[in-house]
C-alpha cells in the first residue's frame, strides 16, 4: 500500500499581532489552512489604546487582537501559543519551526510577522511608564497629550525632529539633550523660532507621583516639570529564531533600528518565506501593518496556487500520455 502524503498546513504564520491576524483572516477566506504561532507579547500591550485605526480608534490593544483572533478562527485558522526558537526548511520540502516547549510545526509556506522590540534608554523609571505617559509617536499619542508640558528625551539624531514635530500638539516643549544630541546651528535656530526649550545635561531619572509622570531629573540641575515624555527608542527586528533560514536583519537608513528587508509584496530573500508588519516596516502603524499583511497573504495564496497548478498540469499530461490520448 502506498503511504499517503503527509498533510501540513498551507501557511505557518509566526506572530499574532495585527499583521499576523490580518494575513490569517485573508488566507482563511481563501480556503487556505493556516496555523498562527503567538507568543502573547504584543509590542503595543502597554498602550492604553490603539489610535488612527479607522472604526476602531481608541480600542484597547488586547480587545483589538481578541476580535482579530475570533475573525481568523471563523475562517478556520488555528492558534498555537508559544515562542519560536528555531526554523528550518525550504520551499520544496516545507518549513518547520520549533517552539520553546519542544513542539514542532510544519507549513508549506512561512510568514514572519514577529514585529519589533523597543530598546529604551537606561533611564530609571522610564520603562514602567512606557505606553502611558512615556511615548514615541505623535500620530499615535499626540492628541491625548495635547497642550501638556511635553519633554523630548534626546536619544539620537532624530530627537530634534521629534521636538519640532510635537510642537504641533503643544506650545510647552522641552528638548533634553541628554549628552546624546548636539543640534546644528540650523536646528538650534529652528528650535528657538518655535519656542522650544532646550535642557542640557544627562537625564538621570523620571519623577512619578500618584501614578503620573511629573518631571525629569537632570544631572546638575533642578527637576524639569513634564506631563509626558517622548522617547525615540531604537527598535530591533525579532528575527533571532530565523537565522537558520538565512534571514538576517538590516540596519534602517534612519539609524533607528533593524528590520527585515523584503520586496514590495513582502517576499524575503528566502524562497517561500514572506514577512509583514513592523518587522519589515519600522514606520507602519497598526492599520498599515494589517493592510500590508492582507496583500502579502494574497501573494502567498497566488504562489501556492501556481505550485498546485503546475502539479495538476503535470499529472494531467501524464494521464493523457498513459491513456494514449
Coordinates of C-alpha atoms in Angstrom, one line a residue:
X1 CA 0.0 0.0 0.0
X2 CA 1.3 3.4 -0.9
X3 CA 1.8 5.6 2.2
X4 CA -0.4 8.7 2.0
X5 CA 1.3 12.1 1.7
X6 CA 1.6 14.0 5.0
X7 CA -0.9 16.8 5.2
X8 CA 0.6 20.0 6.5
X9 CA -0.9 23.5 6.7
X10 CA -0.6 25.7 3.8
X11 CA 0.9 28.6 5.8
X12 CA 2.6 28.9 9.2
X13 CA 2.3 32.5 10.5
X14 CA 4.7 33.5 13.2
X15 CA 3.2 36.3 15.2
X16 CA -0.3 37.0 16.4
X17 CA -0.4 40.8 16.2
X18 CA -2.3 42.9 13.7
X19 CA -0.2 41.8 10.7
X20 CA -0.4 38.1 11.5
X21 CA -4.1 38.1 12.2
X22 CA -4.9 40.1 9.1
X23 CA -2.9 37.6 7.0
X24 CA -4.6 34.7 8.8
X25 CA -8.0 36.1 8.0
X26 CA -7.3 36.7 4.3
X27 CA -5.7 33.2 3.9
X28 CA -8.6 31.6 5.7
X29 CA -11.1 33.4 3.4
X30 CA -9.0 31.9 0.5
X31 CA -9.7 28.5 1.9
X32 CA -6.1 28.0 3.0
X33 CA -5.2 26.0 6.1
X34 CA -3.4 28.3 8.5
X35 CA -1.6 27.9 11.8
X36 CA -0.7 31.1 13.8
X37 CA 2.0 30.8 16.4
X38 CA 1.6 33.6 19.0
X39 CA 3.9 34.3 21.9
X40 CA 1.3 36.6 23.5
X41 CA 3.7 39.5 23.8
X42 CA 2.4 42.3 21.5
X43 CA 4.6 45.3 21.3
X44 CA 1.7 47.7 22.0
X45 CA 0.5 45.9 25.1
X46 CA 1.4 48.8 27.5
X47 CA -0.6 51.3 25.4
X48 CA -4.0 52.4 26.7
X49 CA -5.5 52.5 23.2
X50 CA -4.9 52.0 19.5
X51 CA -5.3 55.2 17.6
X52 CA -5.5 56.1 13.9
X53 CA -7.3 52.8 13.1
X54 CA -10.4 53.6 11.2
X55 CA -13.6 52.4 13.0
X56 CA -11.5 51.1 16.0
X57 CA -10.0 54.4 17.3
X58 CA -9.2 54.1 21.0
X59 CA -9.8 50.4 21.3
X60 CA -7.6 48.6 23.8
X61 CA -4.8 46.6 22.1
X62 CA -5.9 43.4 23.8
X63 CA -9.5 43.9 22.6
X64 CA -8.4 44.5 19.0
X65 CA -6.4 41.3 19.0
X66 CA -9.3 39.3 20.5
X67 CA -11.6 40.5 17.7
X68 CA -8.9 39.6 15.1
X69 CA -8.5 36.1 16.5
X70 CA -12.2 35.5 16.5
X71 CA -12.4 36.6 12.9
X72 CA -9.5 34.5 11.8
X73 CA -10.8 31.4 13.7
X74 CA -14.2 31.8 12.0
X75 CA -12.4 31.2 8.7
X76 CA -10.6 28.1 10.1
X77 CA -7.3 29.5 11.3
X78 CA -5.7 27.5 14.2
X79 CA -3.7 29.2 17.0
X80 CA -0.8 27.8 19.0
X81 CA 0.6 29.6 22.0
X82 CA 4.4 29.6 22.1
X83 CA 7.7 31.2 21.1
X84 CA 9.6 30.1 18.1
X85 CA 13.2 29.2 18.9
X86 CA 14.4 27.9 15.5
X87 CA 13.2 27.4 12.0
X88 CA 14.5 25.3 9.0
X89 CA 13.4 24.0 5.7
X90 CA 12.9 25.3 2.1
X91 CA 10.1 25.9 -0.4
X92 CA 10.3 22.4 -1.8
X93 CA 10.2 20.4 1.5
X94 CA 8.2 22.9 3.5
X95 CA 9.2 24.8 6.7
X96 CA 9.5 23.6 10.2
X97 CA 9.6 25.6 13.4
X98 CA 10.5 24.5 16.9
X99 CA 8.7 26.2 19.9
X100 CA 10.0 26.8 23.4
X101 CA 8.1 23.8 24.7
X102 CA 9.7 21.5 22.1
X103 CA 6.6 21.4 19.8
X104 CA 7.4 21.2 16.1
X105 CA 5.1 22.7 13.5
X106 CA 5.3 22.5 9.7
X107 CA 3.9 24.5 6.9
X108 CA 4.2 24.7 3.1
X109 CA 4.9 28.5 3.3
X110 CA 6.1 30.7 6.2
X111 CA 5.0 34.3 7.1
X112 CA 7.1 36.1 9.6
X113 CA 5.1 38.7 11.5
X114 CA 7.1 38.9 14.7
X115 CA 7.3 42.7 14.9
X116 CA 9.9 44.8 16.7
X117 CA 11.3 45.1 20.2
X118 CA 11.8 48.6 21.6
X119 CA 15.3 49.3 23.1
X120 CA 14.6 52.1 25.6
X121 CA 17.4 54.2 27.1
X122 CA 18.6 53.0 30.5
X123 CA 16.8 55.8 32.5
X124 CA 15.4 54.7 35.8
X125 CA 11.6 54.7 35.8
X126 CA 11.3 55.0 32.0
X127 CA 10.1 51.5 31.1
X128 CA 7.4 51.5 33.8
X129 CA 5.7 54.5 32.1
X130 CA 6.2 53.2 28.5
X131 CA 2.9 53.3 26.6
X132 CA 1.3 55.5 29.3
X133 CA 2.9 59.0 29.6
X134 CA 6.2 57.9 28.1
X135 CA 5.5 57.6 24.4
X136 CA 7.1 57.9 20.9
X137 CA 4.7 58.7 18.1
X138 CA 2.7 62.0 17.9
X139 CA 0.2 60.5 15.4
X140 CA -0.5 57.6 17.8
X141 CA -0.5 59.6 21.1
X142 CA -0.2 63.3 20.4
X143 CA -3.9 64.0 20.7
X144 CA -4.0 62.5 24.1
X145 CA -1.2 64.8 25.4
X146 CA -2.1 67.9 23.6
X147 CA -1.4 71.2 25.4
X148 CA 0.5 69.4 28.1
X149 CA 4.1 70.0 29.2
X150 CA 6.0 67.6 26.9
X151 CA 9.6 66.6 27.1
X152 CA 11.7 65.0 24.3
X153 CA 14.4 62.7 25.6
X154 CA 17.5 63.1 23.4
X155 CA 18.5 59.7 22.2
X156 CA 19.8 60.2 18.7
X157 CA 19.8 62.4 15.5
X158 CA 16.0 62.1 15.2
X159 CA 15.3 63.8 18.5
X160 CA 15.4 67.4 17.2
X161 CA 12.8 66.4 14.6
X162 CA 10.6 64.9 17.3
X163 CA 10.7 68.1 19.2
X164 CA 9.8 70.2 16.2
X165 CA 7.0 67.7 15.3
X166 CA 5.4 67.6 18.8
X167 CA 5.4 71.4 18.8
X168 CA 2.3 71.0 16.7
X169 CA 0.4 69.4 19.7
X170 CA 1.7 71.7 22.4
X171 CA 3.5 75.0 22.9
X172 CA 5.2 73.7 26.0
X173 CA 8.0 71.6 24.6
X174 CA 11.4 70.9 26.2
X175 CA 14.2 69.0 24.4
X176 CA 16.5 67.2 26.9
X177 CA 19.9 66.9 25.1
X178 CA 20.9 64.1 27.5
X179 CA 24.5 64.2 26.3
X180 CA 23.3 62.5 23.2
X181 CA 22.2 65.3 21.0
X182 CA 24.1 68.3 19.7
X183 CA 21.8 70.5 17.5
X184 CA 23.4 72.0 14.4
X185 CA 23.3 75.8 14.1
X186 CA 20.3 75.5 11.7
X187 CA 18.5 73.2 14.1
X188 CA 19.1 75.5 17.1
X189 CA 17.6 78.3 15.1
X190 CA 14.5 76.2 14.3
X191 CA 14.1 75.2 17.9
X192 CA 14.3 78.8 19.0
X193 CA 11.9 80.0 16.3
X194 CA 9.3 77.5 17.5
X195 CA 9.8 78.4 21.2
X196 CA 11.1 75.0 22.2
X197 CA 13.2 75.0 25.4
X198 CA 16.5 73.1 25.5
X199 CA 17.8 71.5 28.7
X200 CA 21.5 70.4 28.8
X201 CA 22.9 67.6 30.9
X202 CA 22.3 63.9 31.3
X203 CA 18.8 62.8 32.2
X204 CA 19.1 60.7 35.4
X205 CA 15.6 59.6 36.1
X206 CA 11.9 60.4 35.7
X207 CA 9.8 61.5 38.6
X208 CA 6.4 59.9 39.1
X209 CA 3.7 60.8 41.7
X210 CA 0.3 59.3 42.1
X211 CA 0.9 57.1 39.1
X212 CA 1.5 60.1 36.8
X213 CA 4.7 61.4 35.3
X214 CA 5.6 64.7 36.9
X215 CA 9.1 65.6 35.9
X216 CA 12.6 64.7 34.6
X217 CA 15.7 64.8 36.8
X218 CA 18.7 66.3 35.0
X219 CA 22.3 66.0 36.4
X220 CA 23.5 69.2 37.9
X221 CA 20.2 71.0 37.8
X222 CA 16.6 71.1 39.2
X223 CA 13.9 68.7 38.0
X224 CA 12.1 69.9 34.9
X225 CA 8.3 69.5 35.1
X226 CA 6.7 67.5 32.3
X227 CA 3.5 65.6 32.0
X228 CA 4.6 63.4 29.0
X229 CA 8.0 62.3 27.8
X230 CA 8.8 61.4 24.2
X231 CA 11.4 58.8 23.6
X232 CA 12.7 57.9 20.1
X233 CA 13.7 54.4 21.1
X234 CA 15.8 52.2 18.8
X235 CA 13.9 49.1 17.6
X236 CA 15.1 45.6 16.9
X237 CA 13.5 43.2 14.4
X238 CA 12.6 40.0 16.2
X239 CA 14.5 37.6 13.9
X240 CA 16.8 35.5 16.1
X241 CA 14.8 32.4 15.6
X242 CA 15.1 32.5 11.8
X243 CA 18.8 32.7 11.4
X244 CA 18.8 29.0 10.3
X245 CA 16.8 30.0 7.3
X246 CA 19.4 32.7 6.3
X247 CA 17.2 35.6 7.4
X248 CA 19.2 38.5 8.9
X249 CA 18.3 42.0 10.0
X250 CA 19.4 45.1 8.1
X251 CA 20.1 48.5 9.6
X252 CA 17.5 51.0 8.6
X253 CA 18.6 54.2 6.8
X254 CA 17.1 56.3 9.6
X255 CA 19.5 54.6 12.1
X256 CA 16.6 54.0 14.4
X257 CA 16.9 50.2 14.3
X258 CA 16.9 47.0 12.3
X259 CA 14.3 45.4 10.0
X260 CA 13.9 42.5 7.6
X261 CA 14.3 43.6 4.0
X262 CA 11.5 42.4 1.6
X263 CA 10.2 43.3 -1.8
X264 CA 7.0 45.3 -2.3
X265 CA 4.9 42.1 -1.8
X266 CA 6.6 41.0 1.4
X267 CA 8.8 38.3 -0.1
X268 CA 12.1 37.8 1.7
X269 CA 15.4 36.7 0.1
X270 CA 14.4 33.1 1.1
X271 CA 12.0 31.5 -1.4
X272 CA 8.8 30.5 0.3
X273 CA 9.2 32.9 3.2
X274 CA 7.4 36.2 3.5
X275 CA 7.2 39.0 6.1
X276 CA 4.7 41.6 7.0
X277 CA 4.1 44.3 9.6
X278 CA 6.6 46.2 11.7
X279 CA 9.3 43.5 11.3
X280 CA 9.7 44.7 7.7
X281 CA 8.4 48.3 8.1
X282 CA 9.5 50.4 11.1
X283 CA 7.1 53.2 10.4
X284 CA 3.9 51.2 9.9
X285 CA 1.1 51.9 12.4
X286 CA -1.4 49.1 13.3
X287 CA -3.7 49.8 10.4
X288 CA -0.9 49.9 7.9
X289 CA 0.6 46.7 9.2
X290 CA -2.7 44.9 8.9
X291 CA -3.2 46.3 5.3
X292 CA 0.2 45.2 4.2
X293 CA -0.2 41.7 5.6
X294 CA -3.6 41.3 3.8
X295 CA -1.9 41.9 0.5
X296 CA 1.1 39.7 1.3
X297 CA -1.5 36.9 2.1
X298 CA -2.9 37.3 -1.3
X299 CA 0.6 36.9 -2.8
X300 CA 1.2 33.8 -0.8
X301 CA -2.1 32.3 -1.9
X302 CA -1.2 33.0 -5.5
X303 CA 2.2 31.4 -5.0
X304 CA 0.6 28.3 -3.7
X305 CA -1.9 28.3 -6.5
X306 CA 0.8 28.4 -9.1
X307 CA 2.6 25.4 -7.5
X308 CA -0.7 23.5 -7.4
X309 CA -1.5 24.3 -11.0
X310 CA 1.9 23.1 -12.1
X311 CA 1.5 19.8 -10.2
X312 CA -2.1 19.3 -11.6
X313 CA -0.9 20.1 -15.1
X314 CA 1.9 17.6 -14.9
X315 CA -0.4 14.9 -13.6
X316 CA -3.0 15.7 -16.3
X317 CA -0.4 15.5 -19.1
X318 CA 0.9 12.2 -17.6
X319 CA -2.6 10.7 -17.6
X320 CA -3.1 11.7 -21.2
X321 CA 0.2 10.1 -22.1
X322 CA -0.7 6.8 -20.3
X323 CA -4.1 6.7 -21.9
X324 CA -2.6 7.2 -25.3
X325 CA -4.7 10.2 -26.0

